[in-house]
Amino acid sequence: MILSRPTHFISSSGMCTPLPPASRSDRLRQEFPASVDSIRRDRADQIPDGFVEDYLALHWLEWHSGSLRLTSTGTDTCEEIRDS
C-alpha cells in the first residue's frame, strides 16, 4: 500500500506549514511499486502519464516484444522501495 505524502507539517512553534511539493524523482519512486503491479496485471494504462517514459529512461523498465517488463535495475529498485 502506498501512503500519500503529507502536505503540511507542524513546526516546533506549533504553526502548520505547507511542505514543498514532492520532486518528480520522489513521485517516480513512490509510484513505482504500484506501476509494477499494474504491469503485472496487464494494466499499464493505469500508470500515471509520463511515468513510463521516465521509468524507461531510468532503465527500471524496458520494452520486450511489445510489452513492458522490469529490468534488473528496476527489480532491485522496487525491492529497495518496498523494504523501506
Short mmCIF file of N, CA, C and O in Angstrom, two decimals, residues 26-77:
data_model
loop_
_atom_site.label_atom_id
_atom_site.label_comp_id
_atom_site.label_asym_id
_atom_site.label_seq_id
_atom_site.Cartn_x
_atom_site.Cartn_y
_atom_site.Cartn_z
N ASP A 26 10.94 11.80 -6.42
CA ASP A 26 10.22 11.27 -5.27
C ASP A 26 8.92 10.61 -5.72
O ASP A 26 8.57 9.52 -5.27
N ARG A 27 8.19 11.26 -6.62
CA ARG A 27 6.92 10.72 -7.11
C ARG A 27 7.15 9.44 -7.92
O ARG A 27 6.39 8.48 -7.79
N LEU A 28 8.21 9.41 -8.72
CA LEU A 28 8.51 8.21 -9.50
C LEU A 28 8.77 7.03 -8.58
O LEU A 28 8.25 5.93 -8.80
N ARG A 29 9.58 7.25 -7.55
CA ARG A 29 9.89 6.18 -6.59
C ARG A 29 8.63 5.76 -5.83
O ARG A 29 8.39 4.57 -5.63
N GLN A 30 7.84 6.73 -5.42
CA GLN A 30 6.64 6.44 -4.65
C GLN A 30 5.63 5.60 -5.45
O GLN A 30 5.02 4.69 -4.92
N GLU A 31 5.51 5.91 -6.73
CA GLU A 31 4.52 5.23 -7.58
C GLU A 31 5.05 3.95 -8.22
O GLU A 31 4.26 3.18 -8.79
N PHE A 32 6.35 3.69 -8.14
CA PHE A 32 6.93 2.56 -8.87
C PHE A 32 6.35 1.21 -8.47
O PHE A 32 5.97 0.43 -9.37
N PRO A 33 6.23 0.86 -7.19
CA PRO A 33 5.65 -0.45 -6.86
C PRO A 33 4.23 -0.63 -7.43
O PRO A 33 3.90 -1.70 -7.95
N ALA A 34 3.41 0.40 -7.36
CA ALA A 34 2.05 0.31 -7.93
C ALA A 34 2.11 0.18 -9.44
O ALA A 34 1.30 -0.55 -10.04
N SER A 35 3.06 0.86 -10.07
CA SER A 35 3.23 0.75 -11.52
C SER A 35 3.64 -0.66 -11.91
O SER A 35 3.13 -1.21 -12.90
N VAL A 36 4.54 -1.26 -11.14
CA VAL A 36 4.97 -2.64 -11.40
C VAL A 36 3.77 -3.58 -11.26
O VAL A 36 3.57 -4.47 -12.09
N ASP A 37 2.96 -3.38 -10.23
CA ASP A 37 1.76 -4.21 -10.06
C ASP A 37 0.82 -4.05 -11.24
O ASP A 37 0.24 -5.04 -11.71
N SER A 38 0.68 -2.83 -11.74
CA SER A 38 -0.18 -2.59 -12.91
C SER A 38 0.35 -3.35 -14.13
O SER A 38 -0.43 -3.93 -14.89
N ILE A 39 1.65 -3.32 -14.33
CA ILE A 39 2.26 -4.03 -15.47
C ILE A 39 2.02 -5.54 -15.34
O ILE A 39 1.66 -6.20 -16.31
N ARG A 40 2.17 -6.05 -14.14
CA ARG A 40 1.97 -7.49 -13.92
C ARG A 40 0.52 -7.91 -14.16
O ARG A 40 0.26 -9.06 -14.49
N ARG A 41 -0.41 -6.99 -13.99
CA ARG A 41 -1.84 -7.27 -14.24
C ARG A 41 -2.24 -6.87 -15.66
O ARG A 41 -3.44 -6.83 -15.96
N ASP A 42 -1.26 -6.57 -16.51
CA ASP A 42 -1.52 -6.10 -17.88
C ASP A 42 -2.40 -4.85 -17.89
O ASP A 42 -3.29 -4.71 -18.72
N ARG A 43 -2.14 -3.94 -16.96
CA ARG A 43 -2.90 -2.70 -16.86
C ARG A 43 -1.95 -1.49 -16.84
O ARG A 43 -2.07 -0.60 -16.01
N ALA A 44 -0.99 -1.48 -17.76
CA ALA A 44 -0.04 -0.38 -17.83
C ALA A 44 -0.74 0.96 -18.08
O ALA A 44 -0.17 2.01 -17.80
N ASP A 45 -1.98 0.91 -18.55
CA ASP A 45 -2.74 2.14 -18.77
C ASP A 45 -3.04 2.86 -17.45
O ASP A 45 -3.40 4.03 -17.46
N GLN A 46 -2.86 2.20 -16.33
CA GLN A 46 -3.11 2.82 -15.03
C GLN A 46 -1.89 3.55 -14.47
O GLN A 46 -1.97 4.19 -13.43
N ILE A 47 -0.77 3.48 -15.16
CA ILE A 47 0.44 4.19 -14.73
C ILE A 47 0.26 5.67 -15.07
O ILE A 47 -0.18 6.00 -16.17
N PRO A 48 0.60 6.57 -14.14
CA PRO A 48 0.41 8.00 -14.39
C PRO A 48 1.09 8.47 -15.68
O PRO A 48 2.14 7.94 -16.07
N ASP A 49 0.49 9.45 -16.33
CA ASP A 49 1.02 10.00 -17.58
C ASP A 49 2.47 10.41 -17.44
O ASP A 49 2.86 11.08 -16.48
N GLY A 50 3.28 10.00 -18.42
CA GLY A 50 4.68 10.38 -18.48
C GLY A 50 5.62 9.52 -17.65
O GLY A 50 6.83 9.58 -17.82
N PHE A 51 5.07 8.70 -16.75
CA PHE A 51 5.92 7.90 -15.88
C PHE A 51 6.61 6.77 -16.63
O PHE A 51 7.76 6.44 -16.34
N VAL A 52 5.93 6.15 -17.59
CA VAL A 52 6.56 5.05 -18.34
C VAL A 52 7.83 5.55 -19.02
O VAL A 52 8.87 4.89 -18.95
N GLU A 53 7.76 6.70 -19.65
CA GLU A 53 8.93 7.26 -20.33
C GLU A 53 10.07 7.49 -19.34
O GLU A 53 11.23 7.22 -19.64
N ASP A 54 9.73 8.00 -18.16
CA ASP A 54 10.76 8.23 -17.14
C ASP A 54 11.35 6.92 -16.63
O ASP A 54 12.56 6.80 -16.44
N TYR A 55 10.49 5.92 -16.41
CA TYR A 55 10.99 4.62 -15.96
C TYR A 55 11.89 3.97 -17.02
O TYR A 55 12.88 3.33 -16.68
N LEU A 56 11.55 4.16 -18.29
CA LEU A 56 12.41 3.66 -19.37
C LEU A 56 13.75 4.38 -19.36
O LEU A 56 14.80 3.76 -19.50
N ALA A 57 13.72 5.71 -19.18
CA ALA A 57 14.96 6.49 -19.16
C ALA A 57 15.85 6.13 -17.97
O ALA A 57 17.08 6.18 -18.06
N LEU A 58 15.22 5.76 -16.85
CA LEU A 58 15.98 5.34 -15.66
C LEU A 58 16.45 3.90 -15.75
O LEU A 58 17.17 3.42 -14.87
N HIS A 59 16.03 3.18 -16.81
CA HIS A 59 16.35 1.77 -17.02
C HIS A 59 15.74 0.88 -15.94
O HIS A 59 16.29 -0.16 -15.59
N TRP A 60 14.57 1.32 -15.41
CA TRP A 60 13.82 0.50 -14.47
C TRP A 60 12.89 -0.43 -15.24
O TRP A 60 12.53 -1.50 -14.74
N LEU A 61 12.45 0.01 -16.43
CA LEU A 61 11.61 -0.79 -17.31
C LEU A 61 12.24 -0.84 -18.69
O LEU A 61 13.06 0.02 -19.03
N GLU A 62 11.84 -1.83 -19.47
CA GLU A 62 12.27 -1.92 -20.86
C GLU A 62 11.14 -2.51 -21.69
O GLU A 62 10.26 -3.18 -21.16
N TRP A 63 11.19 -2.22 -22.98
CA TRP A 63 10.24 -2.84 -23.90
C TRP A 63 10.79 -4.19 -24.30
O TRP A 63 11.98 -4.34 -24.60
N HIS A 64 9.92 -5.20 -24.32
CA HIS A 64 10.30 -6.53 -24.76
C HIS A 64 9.13 -7.13 -25.52
O HIS A 64 8.07 -7.40 -24.93
N SER A 65 9.30 -7.31 -26.81
CA SER A 65 8.25 -7.87 -27.67
C SER A 65 6.92 -7.14 -27.52
O SER A 65 5.87 -7.76 -27.43
N GLY A 66 6.98 -5.82 -27.44
CA GLY A 66 5.77 -5.01 -27.37
C GLY A 66 5.17 -4.87 -25.99
O GLY A 66 4.12 -4.25 -25.84
N SER A 67 5.81 -5.44 -24.98
CA SER A 67 5.32 -5.34 -23.60
C SER A 67 6.40 -4.72 -22.72
O SER A 67 7.59 -4.84 -22.99
N LEU A 68 5.94 -4.10 -21.64
CA LEU A 68 6.88 -3.57 -20.66
C LEU A 68 7.29 -4.67 -19.70
O LEU A 68 6.47 -5.52 -19.33
N ARG A 69 8.56 -4.64 -19.30
CA ARG A 69 9.00 -5.57 -18.26
C ARG A 69 10.07 -4.89 -17.42
O ARG A 69 10.74 -3.95 -17.85
N LEU A 70 10.22 -5.39 -16.21
CA LEU A 70 11.22 -4.87 -15.30
C LEU A 70 12.62 -5.25 -15.76
O LEU A 70 12.83 -6.37 -16.24
N THR A 71 13.54 -4.34 -15.59
CA THR A 71 14.95 -4.66 -15.78
C THR A 71 15.50 -5.15 -14.45
O THR A 71 14.81 -5.10 -13.43
N SER A 72 16.74 -5.60 -14.44
CA SER A 72 17.34 -6.00 -13.15
C SER A 72 17.47 -4.79 -12.24
O SER A 72 17.26 -4.90 -11.02
N THR A 73 17.76 -3.62 -12.80
CA THR A 73 17.81 -2.39 -12.00
C THR A 73 16.44 -2.07 -11.43
O THR A 73 16.31 -1.69 -10.26
N GLY A 74 15.39 -2.23 -12.24
CA GLY A 74 14.03 -1.99 -11.78
C GLY A 74 13.62 -2.95 -10.67
O GLY A 74 12.96 -2.55 -9.71
N THR A 75 14.02 -4.21 -10.80
CA THR A 75 13.71 -5.20 -9.77
C THR A 75 14.37 -4.81 -8.45
O THR A 75 13.74 -4.82 -7.39
N ASP A 76 15.65 -4.44 -8.52
CA ASP A 76 16.37 -4.03 -7.32
C ASP A 76 15.76 -2.78 -6.70
O ASP A 76 15.60 -2.69 -5.48
N THR A 77 15.40 -1.82 -7.55
CA THR A 77 14.80 -0.57 -7.07
C THR A 77 13.47 -0.84 -6.40
O THR A 77 13.19 -0.30 -5.33
#
